[in-house]
Short mmCIF file of C-alpha atoms in Angstrom, two decimals:
data_model
loop_
_atom_site.label_atom_id
_atom_site.label_comp_id
_atom_site.label_asym_id
_atom_site.label_seq_id
_atom_site.Cartn_x
_atom_site.Cartn_y
_atom_site.Cartn_z
CA MET A 621 -29.87 42.62 61.85
CA GLY A 622 -28.90 46.23 62.32
CA SER A 623 -26.33 45.21 64.91
CA ALA A 624 -24.88 42.58 62.57
CA GLN A 625 -24.48 45.08 59.74
CA GLN A 626 -22.86 47.55 62.07
CA VAL A 627 -20.38 44.97 63.31
CA LEU A 628 -19.62 43.80 59.75
CA GLN A 629 -18.91 47.33 58.60
CA THR A 630 -16.75 47.88 61.65
CA LEU A 631 -14.75 44.70 60.91
CA LEU A 632 -14.23 45.71 57.30
CA SER A 633 -13.10 49.20 58.21
CA GLY A 634 -10.79 47.91 60.97
CA SER A 635 -11.24 51.13 63.01
CA VAL A 636 -13.05 49.76 66.06
CA PRO A 637 -11.11 49.70 69.34
CA ASN A 638 -10.86 46.51 71.29
CA ASN A 639 -12.82 47.91 74.28
CA GLU A 640 -15.82 48.53 72.09
CA PHE A 641 -16.11 44.83 71.37
CA ALA A 642 -15.72 44.08 75.01
CA SER A 643 -18.59 46.43 75.88
CA GLN A 644 -20.95 44.78 73.38
CA PRO A 645 -20.78 41.01 73.88
CA SER A 646 -24.34 40.51 72.78
CA ALA A 647 -23.61 42.10 69.40
CA LEU A 648 -20.64 39.82 68.83
CA ASN A 649 -22.70 36.78 69.71
CA ALA A 650 -25.37 37.86 67.28
CA THR A 651 -22.75 38.32 64.59
CA SER A 652 -21.33 34.85 65.14
CA ALA A 653 -24.77 33.33 65.00
CA SER A 654 -25.83 35.14 61.88
CA ALA A 655 -22.51 34.68 60.05
CA ALA A 656 -23.40 31.04 59.50
CA GLY A 657 -26.65 31.95 57.81
CA PRO A 658 -27.28 32.79 54.16
CA GLN A 659 -28.31 36.35 54.95
CA SER A 660 -24.86 37.18 56.27
CA LEU A 661 -23.24 35.76 53.10
CA LEU A 662 -25.53 37.79 50.85
CA THR A 663 -24.84 40.87 52.88
CA PHE A 664 -21.12 40.33 52.48
CA LEU A 665 -21.41 39.86 48.73
CA PHE A 666 -23.62 42.86 48.18
CA SER A 667 -21.16 44.97 50.10
CA PHE A 668 -19.11 44.75 46.82
CA SER A 669 -22.10 45.57 44.62
CA SER A 670 -20.48 48.48 42.89
CA SER A 671 -17.34 46.48 41.97
CA PHE A 672 -19.43 43.46 40.90
CA HIS A 673 -21.41 45.59 38.49
CA ASP A 674 -18.19 46.88 36.98
CA TRP A 675 -16.95 43.34 36.45
CA ILE A 676 -20.16 42.39 34.67
CA LYS A 677 -19.85 45.39 32.40
CA LEU A 678 -16.25 44.52 31.50
CA ALA A 679 -17.15 40.87 30.80
CA ILE A 680 -20.02 41.84 28.51
CA LEU A 681 -17.86 44.38 26.72
CA GLY A 682 -15.07 41.82 26.24
CA ALA A 683 -17.51 39.23 24.91
CA ILE A 684 -18.93 41.75 22.44
CA LEU A 685 -15.46 42.69 21.21
CA GLU A 686 -14.38 39.02 20.84
CA PHE A 687 -17.60 38.19 18.97
CA ALA A 688 -17.04 41.14 16.68
CA ARG A 689 -13.43 40.09 16.08
CA ARG A 690 -14.37 36.50 15.23
CA THR A 691 -17.23 37.58 13.04
CA TRP A 692 -14.98 39.95 11.14
CA ALA A 693 -12.28 37.27 10.75
CA ALA A 694 -14.83 34.71 9.51
CA ALA A 695 -16.38 37.22 7.13
CA TRP A 696 -12.96 38.21 5.80
CA ALA A 697 -11.93 34.59 5.37
CA ALA A 698 -15.18 33.83 3.55
CA PHE A 699 -14.65 36.89 1.35
CA LEU A 700 -11.15 35.75 0.40
CA ALA A 701 -12.28 32.13 -0.07
CA SER A 702 -14.87 33.29 -2.59
CA PHE A 703 -12.00 34.13 -4.93
CA PHE A 704 -10.32 30.70 -4.55
CA ILE A 705 -11.14 27.16 -5.59
CA THR A 706 -10.16 24.85 -2.74
CA ALA A 707 -9.69 21.09 -3.11
CA HIS A 708 -8.86 18.59 -0.36
CA PHE A 709 -7.02 15.33 -0.99
CA ASP A 710 -6.70 12.43 1.42
CA GLY A 711 -3.30 10.81 1.74
CA GLU A 712 -4.79 7.37 1.12
CA ASP A 713 -6.20 8.36 -2.26
CA GLU A 714 -4.26 7.87 -5.48
CA CYS A 715 -4.66 11.57 -6.38
CA TYR A 716 -2.44 12.40 -3.42
CA ASP A 717 0.47 10.59 -5.04
CA TRP A 718 -0.11 12.40 -8.33
CA LEU A 719 0.03 15.77 -6.63
CA MET A 720 3.10 14.98 -4.53
CA VAL A 721 5.02 14.02 -7.67
CA PHE A 722 3.75 17.17 -9.37
CA LEU A 723 4.66 19.45 -6.45
CA SER A 724 8.10 17.89 -5.97
CA LYS A 725 8.92 18.91 -9.54
CA LYS A 726 8.09 22.58 -8.97
CA SER A 727 11.09 24.89 -8.72
CA SER A 728 9.36 26.82 -5.93
CA TRP A 729 10.74 24.36 -3.38
CA LYS A 730 14.25 25.65 -4.13
CA LYS A 731 13.16 29.00 -2.67
CA ALA A 732 10.90 27.75 0.11
CA ASN A 733 11.93 28.72 3.63
CA GLU A 734 10.60 25.53 5.18
CA VAL A 735 10.49 22.08 3.56
CA GLN A 736 10.44 18.46 4.67
CA VAL A 737 13.64 16.57 3.88
CA SER A 738 13.23 12.80 3.68
CA THR A 739 15.72 9.99 3.16
CA ARG A 740 12.98 7.53 2.31
CA ASN A 741 12.92 6.04 -1.15
CA TRP A 742 10.48 8.44 -2.78
CA SER A 743 11.26 7.29 -6.31
CA SER A 744 8.60 6.06 -8.69
CA SER A 745 9.16 2.58 -7.36
CA ASN A 746 7.61 3.80 -4.11
CA ARG A 747 5.96 7.19 -4.29
CA TYR A 748 7.53 10.36 -5.59
CA GLN A 749 10.91 11.91 -6.09
CA ASN A 750 12.30 15.13 -7.50
CA ASP A 751 15.18 14.12 -9.70
CA ASP A 752 16.24 17.72 -10.30
CA GLN A 753 16.76 18.47 -6.63
CA ASP A 754 18.03 15.16 -5.27
CA ILE A 755 21.14 15.21 -3.14
CA VAL A 756 23.03 11.94 -2.75
CA ILE A 757 25.09 11.42 0.40
CA MET A 758 27.99 9.13 -0.34
CA ASP A 759 28.87 6.58 2.30
CA ASP A 760 32.45 6.04 1.13
CA PRO A 761 33.89 9.13 -0.58
CA SER A 762 37.39 7.66 -0.47
CA GLY A 763 36.69 5.59 -3.53
CA ASP A 764 37.82 2.29 -2.03
CA LEU A 765 34.33 0.83 -2.33
CA PRO A 766 31.60 1.32 -4.92
CA MET A 767 29.65 4.48 -4.20
CA LYS A 768 26.25 4.16 -2.62
CA GLY A 769 24.09 6.58 -0.77
CA ARG A 770 20.65 7.76 0.20
CA THR A 771 18.64 10.25 -1.76
CA LEU A 772 17.27 13.33 -0.03
CA SER A 773 13.84 14.36 -1.30
CA PHE A 774 12.43 17.85 -0.70
CA LEU A 775 8.71 17.81 0.05
CA PRO A 776 6.07 20.20 1.43
CA SER A 777 6.34 20.36 5.20
CA PHE A 778 3.46 19.50 7.48
CA GLY A 779 1.37 22.26 9.02
CA ASN A 780 2.62 25.01 6.71
CA THR A 781 1.06 26.82 3.76
CA THR A 782 3.33 27.45 0.79
CA THR A 783 2.46 29.93 -1.95
CA MET A 784 3.46 29.45 -5.57
CA PHE A 785 2.09 30.14 -9.03
CA TYR A 786 0.51 27.77 -11.53
CA LYS A 787 -0.08 29.12 -15.04
CA GLY A 788 -0.02 32.65 -13.70
CA ARG A 789 -2.49 31.94 -10.90
CA LEU A 790 -1.79 32.04 -7.19
CA LEU A 791 -1.63 28.55 -5.71
CA ARG A 792 -1.55 27.86 -1.98
CA VAL A 793 -0.46 24.39 -0.81
CA THR A 794 -1.11 23.10 2.71
CA ARG A 795 0.02 19.66 3.79
CA ASP A 796 -1.11 18.21 7.10
CA ARG A 797 -1.37 14.96 8.97
CA THR A 798 -3.66 13.79 11.76
CA GLN A 799 -3.83 10.83 14.09
CA ALA A 800 -7.22 9.35 14.89
CA ALA A 801 -6.05 7.83 18.17
CA VAL A 802 -2.85 7.19 20.09
CA GLY A 803 -0.96 4.31 18.53
CA THR A 804 -2.64 4.57 15.12
CA GLU A 805 -0.94 5.63 11.91
CA TYR A 806 -0.86 9.25 10.84
CA VAL A 807 -3.12 10.11 7.94
CA GLU A 808 -1.77 12.73 5.58
CA SER A 809 -3.87 15.25 3.69
CA LEU A 810 -3.24 17.95 1.12
CA THR A 811 -5.21 21.14 0.45
CA LEU A 812 -4.84 23.19 -2.74
CA SER A 813 -6.33 26.67 -3.15
CA ILE A 814 -6.17 28.24 -6.60
CA LEU A 815 -7.07 31.85 -7.29
CA GLY A 816 -10.08 31.79 -9.57
CA ARG A 817 -13.67 30.59 -9.74
CA ASP A 818 -13.49 28.33 -12.78
CA GLN A 819 -12.90 24.69 -11.89
CA SER A 820 -11.29 24.07 -15.26
CA ILE A 821 -7.96 25.30 -13.87
CA LEU A 822 -8.18 22.64 -11.15
CA ARG A 823 -8.94 19.96 -13.73
CA GLU A 824 -5.94 21.08 -15.77
CA LEU A 825 -3.69 20.81 -12.72
CA LEU A 826 -4.98 17.33 -11.87
CA LEU A 827 -4.61 16.18 -15.47
CA GLU A 828 -1.04 17.45 -15.59
CA ALA A 829 -0.24 15.77 -12.27
CA GLN A 830 -1.74 12.49 -13.45
CA THR A 831 0.14 12.64 -16.74
CA LEU A 832 3.42 13.35 -14.94
CA HIS A 833 2.82 10.50 -12.53
CA LYS A 834 2.02 8.09 -15.35
CA SER A 835 5.13 9.15 -17.24
CA GLN A 836 7.20 8.05 -14.25
CA GLU A 837 5.23 4.81 -14.08
CA GLN A 838 5.90 3.83 -17.67
CA ASN A 839 7.31 0.33 -17.96
CA ARG A 840 6.42 -0.31 -14.32
CA VAL A 841 3.82 -2.44 -12.56
CA ALA A 842 2.21 -0.91 -9.47
CA ILE A 843 1.87 -3.20 -6.46
CA TYR A 844 -0.96 -2.76 -3.95
CA ILE A 845 -1.43 -4.68 -0.72
CA ALA A 846 -4.53 -5.19 1.38
CA ASP A 847 -4.93 -2.72 4.26
CA ASN A 848 -8.03 -3.77 6.13
CA PHE A 849 -7.37 -1.19 8.87
CA SER A 850 -7.54 1.79 6.53
CA ARG A 851 -10.42 4.18 7.12
CA LEU A 852 -10.83 5.17 3.45
CA ASN A 853 -9.09 2.95 0.95
CA MET A 854 -8.67 -0.76 1.61
CA TRP A 855 -5.78 -0.98 -0.86
CA ARG A 856 -2.48 0.69 -0.07
CA ARG A 857 0.15 1.26 -2.71
CA ARG A 858 3.45 -0.31 -1.80
CA GLY A 859 5.56 0.61 -4.78
CA ALA A 860 6.08 -0.29 -8.42
CA LYS A 861 8.38 -2.79 -10.09
CA ALA A 862 9.90 -2.56 -13.51
CA ARG A 863 8.03 -4.56 -16.10
CA ARG A 864 9.56 -7.90 -16.80
CA PRO A 865 9.66 -9.01 -20.43
CA MET A 866 8.01 -12.31 -21.18
CA SER A 867 11.23 -13.44 -22.84
CA SER A 868 12.95 -13.37 -19.45
CA ILE A 869 10.56 -16.03 -18.13
CA ILE A 870 12.24 -19.35 -18.86
CA LEU A 871 9.19 -21.54 -18.95
CA ASP A 872 7.47 -23.93 -21.29
CA HIS A 873 6.05 -21.79 -24.08
CA GLU A 874 2.82 -23.75 -24.03
CA ILE A 875 2.11 -22.59 -20.47
CA LYS A 876 3.44 -19.06 -20.86
CA ASP A 877 1.75 -18.25 -24.15
CA THR A 878 -1.53 -19.96 -23.22
CA ILE A 879 -2.01 -17.87 -20.08
CA LEU A 880 -1.03 -14.61 -21.75
CA GLU A 881 -3.25 -15.08 -24.80
CA ASP A 882 -6.19 -16.26 -22.73
CA ALA A 883 -5.91 -13.26 -20.40
CA ARG A 884 -5.58 -10.86 -23.32
CA ASP A 885 -8.62 -12.43 -24.99
CA PHE A 886 -10.59 -12.15 -21.75
CA LEU A 887 -9.95 -8.43 -21.39
CA ARG A 888 -11.44 -7.70 -24.83
CA SER A 889 -14.43 -10.04 -24.49
CA SER A 890 -16.65 -8.08 -22.09
CA SER A 891 -19.58 -7.87 -24.52
CA TRP A 892 -19.32 -11.61 -25.25
CA TYR A 893 -19.71 -12.36 -21.53
CA ALA A 894 -22.54 -9.83 -21.14
CA ASP A 895 -24.52 -11.17 -24.11
CA ARG A 896 -24.47 -14.68 -22.63
CA GLY A 897 -25.05 -13.66 -19.01
CA ILE A 898 -21.70 -15.03 -17.85
CA PRO A 899 -19.92 -13.18 -15.01
CA PHE A 900 -17.02 -11.25 -16.50
CA ARG A 901 -14.30 -12.80 -14.37
CA ARG A 902 -11.32 -15.08 -15.03
CA GLY A 903 -9.23 -17.15 -12.65
CA TYR A 904 -5.95 -19.05 -12.97
CA LEU A 905 -4.41 -21.50 -10.51
CA LEU A 906 -0.64 -21.98 -10.65
CA HIS A 907 0.48 -24.93 -8.57
CA GLY A 908 3.56 -27.06 -8.17
CA SER A 909 7.16 -26.85 -7.11
CA PRO A 910 8.33 -23.89 -4.96
CA GLY A 911 10.67 -21.55 -6.80
CA SER A 912 9.50 -22.63 -10.23
CA GLY A 913 8.55 -19.16 -11.47
CA LYS A 914 4.85 -18.81 -10.64
CA THR A 915 5.06 -15.29 -9.20
CA SER A 916 7.58 -14.19 -11.84
CA LEU A 917 5.19 -15.23 -14.58
CA ILE A 918 2.37 -13.22 -13.00
CA HIS A 919 4.66 -10.20 -12.82
CA ALA A 920 5.54 -10.52 -16.50
CA ILE A 921 1.89 -10.98 -17.55
CA ALA A 922 0.88 -7.88 -15.59
CA GLY A 923 3.49 -5.86 -17.46
CA ALA A 924 2.45 -7.28 -20.84
CA LEU A 925 -1.22 -6.43 -20.19
CA ASN A 926 -0.49 -3.08 -18.51
CA LEU A 927 -2.31 -4.09 -15.33
CA ASP A 928 -1.58 -3.40 -11.68
CA ILE A 929 -1.26 -6.21 -9.12
CA TYR A 930 -3.34 -6.31 -5.93
CA VAL A 931 -1.93 -8.79 -3.43
CA VAL A 932 -4.16 -10.49 -0.86
CA SER A 933 -2.71 -12.47 2.04
CA LEU A 934 -5.36 -14.71 3.55
CA SER A 935 -3.18 -15.36 6.62
CA LYS A 936 -2.81 -11.66 7.46
CA PRO A 937 -4.14 -10.72 10.93
CA GLY A 938 -7.53 -9.07 10.75
CA ILE A 939 -8.57 -10.72 7.49
CA ASN A 940 -11.91 -12.45 7.76
CA ASP A 941 -14.83 -13.17 5.47
CA THR A 942 -16.17 -9.61 5.65
CA THR A 943 -12.88 -7.84 5.01
CA LEU A 944 -11.93 -10.28 2.25
CA ASN A 945 -15.23 -9.68 0.48
CA SER A 946 -14.81 -5.91 0.82
CA LEU A 947 -11.24 -6.08 -0.50
CA LEU A 948 -12.14 -8.00 -3.64
CA CYS A 949 -15.23 -5.84 -4.24
CA ASP A 950 -13.02 -2.73 -4.03
CA LEU A 951 -10.74 -3.92 -6.85
CA PRO A 952 -10.56 -1.86 -10.07
CA SER A 953 -12.28 -3.50 -13.01
CA ARG A 954 -9.04 -3.96 -14.99
CA SER A 955 -6.54 -5.39 -12.55
CA ILE A 956 -4.87 -8.57 -11.34
CA ALA A 957 -5.78 -9.94 -7.91
CA LEU A 958 -3.06 -12.23 -6.56
CA ILE A 959 -3.66 -14.68 -3.72
CA GLU A 960 -0.32 -16.30 -2.99
CA ASP A 961 -0.19 -19.64 -1.17
CA ILE A 962 -3.95 -19.96 -1.10
CA ASP A 963 -3.55 -23.22 0.80
CA ALA A 964 -1.83 -21.45 3.72
CA ALA A 965 -5.12 -19.85 4.76
CA PHE A 966 -6.45 -23.24 5.82
CA THR A 967 -3.47 -24.70 7.68
CA ARG A 968 -2.26 -23.56 11.07
CA SER A 969 1.14 -25.21 10.92
CA ILE A 970 3.95 -22.96 9.73
CA ASN A 971 5.43 -25.80 7.70
CA ARG A 972 2.12 -26.28 5.88
CA ASP A 973 1.53 -29.69 7.44
CA PRO A 974 -2.05 -30.19 8.66
CA PRO A 975 -2.36 -30.02 12.43
CA PRO A 976 -3.20 -33.14 14.43
CA MET A 977 -6.88 -34.01 14.62
CA ALA A 978 -7.53 -31.82 11.61
CA HIS A 979 -9.51 -32.68 8.55
CA PRO A 980 -7.50 -34.88 6.14
CA GLY A 981 -7.56 -32.14 3.54
CA GLY A 982 -5.77 -29.73 5.86
CA LEU A 983 -8.92 -27.84 6.93
CA GLU A 984 -10.40 -27.79 10.37
CA HIS A 985 -13.92 -29.13 10.42
CA SER A 986 -16.54 -27.50 12.62
CA GLY A 987 -20.02 -28.66 11.86
CA ASP A 988 -20.66 -27.93 8.20
CA MET A 989 -17.97 -25.25 7.98
CA PHE A 990 -14.29 -25.42 7.16
CA ARG A 991 -12.50 -22.56 8.88
CA GLY A 992 -8.98 -21.38 8.21
CA GLY A 993 -6.59 -20.38 10.94
CA ALA A 994 -6.70 -16.69 9.96
CA GLY A 995 -10.46 -16.25 10.23
CA VAL A 996 -11.31 -16.87 6.57
CA THR A 997 -13.82 -19.61 5.93
CA LEU A 998 -14.03 -21.63 2.78
CA SER A 999 -17.55 -20.33 2.24
CA GLY A 1000 -16.37 -16.75 2.66
CA LEU A 1001 -13.54 -17.27 0.19
CA LEU A 1002 -15.89 -18.77 -2.41
CA ASN A 1003 -18.36 -15.91 -2.05
CA ALA A 1004 -15.58 -13.32 -2.31
CA ILE A 1005 -14.31 -14.87 -5.54
CA ASP A 1006 -17.60 -15.27 -7.39
CA GLY A 1007 -20.41 -14.16 -5.09
CA ILE A 1008 -23.14 -11.78 -6.14
CA TYR A 1009 -21.04 -8.79 -5.03
CA ALA A 1010 -17.79 -10.01 -6.61
CA GLN A 1011 -16.00 -7.51 -8.81
CA GLU A 1012 -16.14 -8.11 -12.55
CA GLY A 1013 -13.46 -7.39 -15.10
CA ARG A 1014 -10.63 -8.51 -12.86
CA ILE A 1015 -8.21 -11.40 -13.35
CA LEU A 1016 -7.54 -13.64 -10.37
CA PHE A 1017 -4.27 -15.54 -9.94
CA ALA A 1018 -3.88 -18.02 -7.10
CA THR A 1019 -0.70 -19.91 -6.32
CA THR A 1020 -0.15 -22.96 -4.16
CA ASN A 1021 2.45 -25.62 -3.50
CA ARG A 1022 -0.18 -28.03 -2.13
CA TYR A 1023 -2.71 -28.72 -4.81
CA ASP A 1024 -4.26 -31.64 -2.93
CA VAL A 1025 -5.50 -29.62 0.07
CA LEU A 1026 -7.71 -27.37 -2.06
CA ASP A 1027 -11.42 -28.06 -1.96
CA PRO A 1028 -12.99 -29.01 -5.31
CA ALA A 1029 -15.52 -26.21 -4.90
CA LEU A 1030 -12.67 -23.70 -4.87
CA ILE A 1031 -10.90 -24.90 -8.00
CA ARG A 1032 -13.91 -25.49 -10.21
CA PRO A 1033 -14.35 -23.51 -13.47
CA GLY A 1034 -15.93 -20.15 -12.84
CA ARG A 1035 -13.68 -19.55 -9.86
CA LEU A 1036 -10.29 -20.83 -10.94
CA ASP A 1037 -10.89 -21.65 -14.59
CA MET A 1038 -7.46 -22.84 -15.72
CA HIS A 1039 -4.91 -24.88 -13.76
CA PHE A 1040 -1.22 -25.09 -14.62
CA GLU A 1041 1.41 -27.25 -12.98
CA PHE A 1042 4.93 -25.89 -12.47
CA GLN A 1043 7.61 -28.53 -12.14
CA PRO A 1044 11.28 -28.22 -11.14
CA ALA A 1045 13.69 -27.21 -13.85
CA SER A 1046 14.04 -29.35 -16.92
CA SER A 1047 17.29 -29.74 -18.85
CA TRP A 1048 15.98 -27.31 -21.44
CA GLN A 1049 15.30 -24.69 -18.76
CA ALA A 1050 18.76 -25.22 -17.27
CA ARG A 1051 20.30 -24.63 -20.68
CA GLU A 1052 18.24 -21.48 -21.32
CA ILE A 1053 18.96 -19.91 -17.94
CA PHE A 1054 22.67 -20.43 -18.55
CA ARG A 1055 22.38 -18.73 -21.92
CA CYS A 1056 20.46 -15.86 -20.30
CA PHE A 1057 23.13 -15.29 -17.65
CA TYR A 1058 26.05 -15.19 -20.06
CA PRO A 1059 25.32 -13.23 -23.25
CA ALA A 1060 27.52 -13.96 -26.23
CA SER A 1061 29.83 -11.44 -27.84
CA ASP A 1062 27.52 -10.82 -30.82
CA SER A 1063 24.26 -10.59 -28.82
CA GLY A 1064 24.40 -6.79 -28.57
CA SER A 1065 24.95 -6.83 -24.82
CA SER A 1066 27.63 -4.71 -23.18
CA GLU A 1067 28.85 -7.85 -21.40
CA LYS A 1068 31.00 -9.81 -23.82
CA LEU A 1069 32.13 -12.82 -21.87
CA VAL A 1070 32.31 -15.65 -24.39
CA SER A 1071 31.60 -16.31 -28.03
CA VAL A 1072 28.32 -17.75 -29.22
CA GLU A 1073 29.82 -21.16 -29.91
CA GLU A 1074 31.61 -21.33 -26.57
CA ARG A 1075 28.55 -20.11 -24.67
CA ASP A 1076 26.28 -22.67 -26.32
CA SER A 1077 28.78 -25.45 -25.70
CA LEU A 1078 29.04 -24.54 -22.02
CA ALA A 1079 25.24 -24.31 -21.73
CA THR A 1080 24.86 -27.78 -23.21
CA SER A 1081 27.38 -29.32 -20.85
CA PHE A 1082 25.83 -27.42 -17.95
CA SER A 1083 22.30 -28.69 -18.67
CA ALA A 1084 23.55 -32.26 -19.19
CA LEU A 1085 24.71 -32.34 -15.57
CA VAL A 1086 21.38 -31.02 -14.21
CA PRO A 1087 18.96 -33.93 -13.59
CA GLU A 1088 15.50 -33.59 -15.05
CA HIS A 1089 13.00 -32.04 -12.60
CA LEU A 1090 15.29 -32.17 -9.57
CA LEU A 1091 16.34 -28.58 -8.93
CA SER A 1092 14.09 -25.55 -8.91
CA MET A 1093 14.72 -22.59 -11.17
CA ALA A 1094 15.29 -20.47 -8.07
CA SER A 1095 18.11 -22.73 -6.90
CA LEU A 1096 19.76 -22.69 -10.34
CA GLN A 1097 19.50 -18.92 -10.43
CA GLY A 1098 21.04 -18.66 -6.97
CA TYR A 1099 23.89 -20.87 -8.10
CA LEU A 1100 24.61 -18.89 -11.26
CA VAL A 1101 24.57 -15.60 -9.35
CA ARG A 1102 27.71 -16.80 -7.60
CA TYR A 1103 29.45 -16.95 -10.98
CA LYS A 1104 28.12 -13.78 -12.60
CA THR A 1105 31.16 -13.30 -14.80
CA GLN A 1106 32.61 -16.80 -14.74
CA PRO A 1107 30.71 -19.05 -17.18
CA ASN A 1108 33.49 -21.65 -17.34
CA GLU A 1109 33.60 -22.02 -13.55
CA ALA A 1110 29.80 -22.22 -13.42
CA ALA A 1111 29.76 -25.08 -15.88
CA ALA A 1112 32.66 -26.86 -14.18
CA ASN A 1113 31.24 -26.76 -10.64
CA ILE A 1114 27.61 -27.59 -11.35
CA ALA A 1115 28.15 -31.31 -10.62
CA LYS A 1116 29.26 -30.55 -7.05
CA PHE A 1117 26.26 -28.29 -6.55
CA VAL A 1118 23.85 -30.97 -7.81
CA GLU A 1119 25.31 -33.56 -5.44
CA ALA A 1120 24.98 -31.16 -2.51
CA GLU A 1121 21.35 -30.48 -3.41
CA LYS A 1122 20.63 -34.20 -3.67
CA ARG A 1123 22.00 -34.80 -0.18
CA LYS A 1124 19.96 -31.90 1.12
CA GLN A 1125 16.77 -33.25 -0.41
CA GLU A 1126 17.46 -36.70 0.97
CA ARG A 1127 17.87 -35.24 4.41
CA TYR A 1128 14.92 -32.84 4.16
CA PRO A 1129 12.55 -34.43 1.63
CA ILE A 1130 9.94 -32.13 0.11
CA ASP A 1131 7.07 -33.78 -1.71
CA TRP A 1132 5.83 -31.20 -4.19
CA ARG A 1133 4.22 -33.77 -6.48
CA LEU A 1134 0.78 -33.50 -4.93
CA GLY A 1135 -1.59 -32.79 -7.79
CA LYS A 1136 -1.16 -34.07 -11.31
CA ASP A 1137 -4.28 -32.54 -12.77
CA THR A 1138 -2.93 -30.48 -15.67
CA SER A 1139 -6.26 -30.10 -17.38
CA VAL A 1140 -6.91 -26.71 -18.91
CA ALA A 1141 -10.39 -25.29 -19.35
CA LEU A 1142 -11.24 -23.98 -22.80
CA ALA A 1143 -10.92 -20.23 -23.25
CA ALA A 1144 -13.96 -18.18 -24.15
CA PRO A 1145 -14.30 -17.48 -27.87
CA ARG A 1146 -13.01 -14.16 -29.05
CA ASP A 1147 -15.49 -11.32 -29.20
CA SER A 1148 -16.69 -10.85 -32.71
#
């Protein structure tokens, strides 16, 4: 061992002559043999013992300094946070929209060094918009074409903290977004920190933001769609539409007024339902001709009752019994749930025809279960509508063009209480839609196309050429749009249009007359 150490020290120093190695072959052989052993490795390492100890000391000292730095930073942050009220808002929550509208109205964004500029439609029909700071980029400044452009909205940028003042108090705003996994949607979040320890200032800010948001939503109906992939809220806001007056719905007054009054009576009869142990739910089935105004009527009723619309598509990918039940249970108590084309959930064919070898009613039969093509079973749909977990206080509207494929268990009272048939346009409807399109000179409208007498005369001749229950209201509306300012031409050319539609229907027949059950269930008595 002594020889090995001597040779190792000699090698490290590099001062041994070549003849010395030649004179000591046995020592070299011993070194080669021992170099492969663990003792030689330890000897080599401990030859740097003094430097190794210095490294350990530096590492410990660095760790102590870093721990002290982090501790001080955490303590300082906690000390500052004790003077602030901090609130976090998820981008999928409705409060987030309130605050974005509120923040976009603050003048501080005019002085901010970093903002997000968006050309998306951030108006109240979608989310938020700052009318005072909007910049419109004109596509055709020459004036040859009507001006149009996109609106630039200034919003808080992601990943930055902006400081402003609210009622004399320091307010820090941080907007961020995260992605749970690659390929998934970004989830936005907002953090507000207000100087102070009283939460009343936060409540005042939220109340002001909510009031401002509602002021922009006046005379509008919010539209929500099902988002079964959301991690927090299964309903995602997709905009708001201007309320439609009931007078604009050209429909038989018996149908229009009956639905509206029954729905209004339902909303104020909660105690009547509770006293009698009846589930506080109401359902309406609108069936019949496509384009006859079913969805338009629902839109107008929502505006008249000041309710939002929650749209469910049973054929949407990912919708099954579990998600459908969760969606309907997550509805607000005062709202309208809309299931459009409820028959489409149980037919695979895109043209609504039942597939070969299917059940005659359009539903596939598997044992004792009817299963729709999108993963929703009839049993699951029934339980979602009026099961033990079903939401109360909501109004359900379902529409269909194929009344005959619906199972009797689905359309019974208690689930879909009242059924209304919508037929193609009558002569009376054709006359009224013509009168609506062309206001008379004394109607108070800015459009003064014809006199009252001339307008009424043209409307009468127009409706006389429209066969009873042949054309849909949508097709008549599409025709009149072509003659927006030409009532005489519209009345003169309607005969050609009717003949063209007849030939089209003869070539592509559509049998909408599937269910003639126009029975209406009695409404619940008014709450006394």
